[in-house]
């Protein structure tokens, strides 16, 4: 996430002004994505959000239902020689 000048945006508390994305008034201390070098920032509504990967759990999953029976596993491991 970069400003138009190519600098990386960093999360910070804003100085009073306007969002460079939507021109909405931004209050002092509001969280923004900021480029101090260019005096350019995006408000909470406009700032890009980086998605965090969702945690994978087995809670509520019947592992017996998703795991093949042991004899199927053994059968898949047996190879015949020719």
JSON list of C-alpha atoms in Angstrom, two decimals:
[
{"chain": "A", "resi": 1, "resn": "UNK", "atom": "CA", "xyz": [0.00, 0.00, 0.00]},
{"chain": "A", "resi": 2, "resn": "UNK", "atom": "CA", "xyz": [1.65, 3.14, -1.26]},
{"chain": "A", "resi": 3, "resn": "UNK", "atom": "CA", "xyz": [0.96, 6.85, -1.71]},
{"chain": "A", "resi": 4, "resn": "UNK", "atom": "CA", "xyz": [0.91, 8.32, -5.24]},
{"chain": "A", "resi": 5, "resn": "UNK", "atom": "CA", "xyz": [4.60, 9.20, -4.75]},
{"chain": "A", "resi": 6, "resn": "UNK", "atom": "CA", "xyz": [5.43, 5.51, -4.27]},
{"chain": "A", "resi": 7, "resn": "UNK", "atom": "CA", "xyz": [6.18, 5.69, -0.53]},
{"chain": "A", "resi": 8, "resn": "UNK", "atom": "CA", "xyz": [4.81, 2.96, 1.75]},
{"chain": "A", "resi": 9, "resn": "UNK", "atom": "CA", "xyz": [1.81, 3.94, 3.86]},
{"chain": "A", "resi": 10, "resn": "UNK", "atom": "CA", "xyz": [2.13, 3.44, 7.59]},
{"chain": "A", "resi": 11, "resn": "UNK", "atom": "CA", "xyz": [-0.63, 3.38, 10.22]},
{"chain": "A", "resi": 12, "resn": "UNK", "atom": "CA", "xyz": [-0.59, 6.49, 12.37]},
{"chain": "A", "resi": 13, "resn": "UNK", "atom": "CA", "xyz": [-2.68, 9.03, 14.23]},
{"chain": "A", "resi": 14, "resn": "UNK", "atom": "CA", "xyz": [-3.77, 11.83, 11.90]},
{"chain": "A", "resi": 15, "resn": "UNK", "atom": "CA", "xyz": [-3.26, 15.52, 12.12]},
{"chain": "A", "resi": 16, "resn": "UNK", "atom": "CA", "xyz": [-6.46, 17.45, 11.41]},
{"chain": "A", "resi": 17, "resn": "UNK", "atom": "CA", "xyz": [-7.19, 17.69, 7.71]},
{"chain": "A", "resi": 18, "resn": "UNK", "atom": "CA", "xyz": [-8.93, 15.90, 4.87]},
{"chain": "A", "resi": 19, "resn": "UNK", "atom": "CA", "xyz": [-8.61, 12.35, 3.59]},
{"chain": "A", "resi": 20, "resn": "UNK", "atom": "CA", "xyz": [-6.81, 12.35, 0.26]},
{"chain": "A", "resi": 21, "resn": "UNK", "atom": "CA", "xyz": [-9.08, 9.50, -0.88]},
{"chain": "A", "resi": 22, "resn": "UNK", "atom": "CA", "xyz": [-12.59, 10.82, -0.18]},
{"chain": "A", "resi": 23, "resn": "UNK", "atom": "CA", "xyz": [-11.95, 14.37, 1.06]},
{"chain": "A", "resi": 24, "resn": "UNK", "atom": "CA", "xyz": [-13.79, 13.64, 4.35]},
{"chain": "A", "resi": 25, "resn": "UNK", "atom": "CA", "xyz": [-12.70, 15.72, 7.35]},
{"chain": "A", "resi": 26, "resn": "UNK", "atom": "CA", "xyz": [-10.31, 13.79, 9.58]},
{"chain": "A", "resi": 27, "resn": "UNK", "atom": "CA", "xyz": [-10.06, 14.60, 13.28]},
{"chain": "A", "resi": 28, "resn": "UNK", "atom": "CA", "xyz": [-6.81, 14.87, 15.21]},
{"chain": "A", "resi": 29, "resn": "UNK", "atom": "CA", "xyz": [-5.78, 11.41, 16.42]},
{"chain": "A", "resi": 30, "resn": "UNK", "atom": "CA", "xyz": [-8.00, 9.46, 14.00]},
{"chain": "A", "resi": 31, "resn": "UNK", "atom": "CA", "xyz": [-6.28, 6.32, 12.72]},
{"chain": "A", "resi": 32, "resn": "UNK", "atom": "CA", "xyz": [-5.15, 6.69, 9.11]},
{"chain": "A", "resi": 33, "resn": "UNK", "atom": "CA", "xyz": [-2.68, 5.17, 6.67]},
{"chain": "A", "resi": 34, "resn": "UNK", "atom": "CA", "xyz": [-0.13, 7.91, 6.26]},
{"chain": "A", "resi": 35, "resn": "UNK", "atom": "CA", "xyz": [2.78, 9.07, 4.11]},
{"chain": "A", "resi": 36, "resn": "UNK", "atom": "CA", "xyz": [4.54, 11.76, 6.11]},
{"chain": "A", "resi": 37, "resn": "UNK", "atom": "CA", "xyz": [6.97, 12.50, 3.27]},
{"chain": "A", "resi": 38, "resn": "UNK", "atom": "CA", "xyz": [4.09, 13.59, 0.99]},
{"chain": "A", "resi": 39, "resn": "UNK", "atom": "CA", "xyz": [1.65, 14.77, 3.69]},
{"chain": "A", "resi": 40, "resn": "UNK", "atom": "CA", "xyz": [-0.84, 12.29, 2.21]},
{"chain": "A", "resi": 41, "resn": "UNK", "atom": "CA", "xyz": [-3.21, 9.98, 4.08]},
{"chain": "A", "resi": 42, "resn": "UNK", "atom": "CA", "xyz": [-6.28, 7.82, 3.83]},
{"chain": "A", "resi": 43, "resn": "UNK", "atom": "CA", "xyz": [-9.07, 7.78, 6.44]},
{"chain": "A", "resi": 44, "resn": "UNK", "atom": "CA", "xyz": [-10.37, 4.61, 8.07]},
{"chain": "A", "resi": 45, "resn": "UNK", "atom": "CA", "xyz": [-13.00, 4.15, 5.34]},
{"chain": "A", "resi": 46, "resn": "UNK", "atom": "CA", "xyz": [-10.55, 4.57, 2.45]},
{"chain": "A", "resi": 47, "resn": "UNK", "atom": "CA", "xyz": [-7.44, 2.95, 3.85]},
{"chain": "A", "resi": 48, "resn": "UNK", "atom": "CA", "xyz": [-6.56, -0.43, 2.44]},
{"chain": "A", "resi": 49, "resn": "UNK", "atom": "CA", "xyz": [-7.10, -3.30, 4.83]},
{"chain": "A", "resi": 50, "resn": "UNK", "atom": "CA", "xyz": [-4.66, -6.16, 4.78]},
{"chain": "A", "resi": 51, "resn": "UNK", "atom": "CA", "xyz": [-6.47, -9.43, 5.30]},
{"chain": "A", "resi": 52, "resn": "UNK", "atom": "CA", "xyz": [-5.12, -11.75, 7.90]},
{"chain": "A", "resi": 53, "resn": "UNK", "atom": "CA", "xyz": [-5.26, -15.44, 7.12]},
{"chain": "A", "resi": 54, "resn": "UNK", "atom": "CA", "xyz": [-8.05, -17.15, 8.99]},
{"chain": "A", "resi": 55, "resn": "UNK", "atom": "CA", "xyz": [-7.03, -19.70, 11.56]},
{"chain": "A", "resi": 56, "resn": "UNK", "atom": "CA", "xyz": [-7.77, -23.27, 10.62]},
{"chain": "A", "resi": 57, "resn": "UNK", "atom": "CA", "xyz": [-9.25, -25.37, 13.39]},
{"chain": "A", "resi": 58, "resn": "UNK", "atom": "CA", "xyz": [-10.83, -28.77, 13.68]},
{"chain": "A", "resi": 59, "resn": "UNK", "atom": "CA", "xyz": [-13.39, -27.59, 16.20]},
{"chain": "A", "resi": 60, "resn": "UNK", "atom": "CA", "xyz": [-16.78, -29.02, 15.30]},
{"chain": "A", "resi": 61, "resn": "UNK", "atom": "CA", "xyz": [-15.34, -31.29, 12.59]},
{"chain": "A", "resi": 62, "resn": "UNK", "atom": "CA", "xyz": [-15.91, -35.02, 12.82]},
{"chain": "A", "resi": 63, "resn": "UNK", "atom": "CA", "xyz": [-12.40, -36.22, 12.01]},
{"chain": "A", "resi": 64, "resn": "UNK", "atom": "CA", "xyz": [-13.62, -39.80, 11.68]},
{"chain": "A", "resi": 65, "resn": "UNK", "atom": "CA", "xyz": [-15.86, -38.68, 8.84]},
{"chain": "A", "resi": 66, "resn": "UNK", "atom": "CA", "xyz": [-13.05, -37.03, 6.89]},
{"chain": "A", "resi": 67, "resn": "UNK", "atom": "CA", "xyz": [-10.37, -39.67, 7.48]},
{"chain": "A", "resi": 68, "resn": "UNK", "atom": "CA", "xyz": [-10.46, -42.83, 5.39]},
{"chain": "A", "resi": 69, "resn": "UNK", "atom": "CA", "xyz": [-10.65, -46.10, 7.32]},
{"chain": "A", "resi": 70, "resn": "UNK", "atom": "CA", "xyz": [-7.26, -47.60, 8.26]},
{"chain": "A", "resi": 71, "resn": "UNK", "atom": "CA", "xyz": [-7.70, -50.55, 5.91]},
{"chain": "A", "resi": 72, "resn": "UNK", "atom": "CA", "xyz": [-8.09, -48.13, 2.97]},
{"chain": "A", "resi": 73, "resn": "UNK", "atom": "CA", "xyz": [-4.84, -46.47, 3.94]},
{"chain": "A", "resi": 74, "resn": "UNK", "atom": "CA", "xyz": [-3.05, -49.81, 4.21]},
{"chain": "A", "resi": 75, "resn": "UNK", "atom": "CA", "xyz": [-4.44, -50.87, 0.84]},
{"chain": "A", "resi": 76, "resn": "UNK", "atom": "CA", "xyz": [-3.19, -47.65, -0.79]},
{"chain": "A", "resi": 77, "resn": "UNK", "atom": "CA", "xyz": [0.31, -48.28, 0.63]},
{"chain": "A", "resi": 78, "resn": "UNK", "atom": "CA", "xyz": [0.57, -51.82, -0.71]},
{"chain": "A", "resi": 79, "resn": "UNK", "atom": "CA", "xyz": [2.16, -51.96, -4.12]},
{"chain": "A", "resi": 80, "resn": "UNK", "atom": "CA", "xyz": [2.35, -54.94, -6.39]},
{"chain": "A", "resi": 81, "resn": "UNK", "atom": "CA", "xyz": [5.58, -55.76, -8.13]},
{"chain": "A", "resi": 82, "resn": "UNK", "atom": "CA", "xyz": [5.55, -56.90, -11.72]}
]
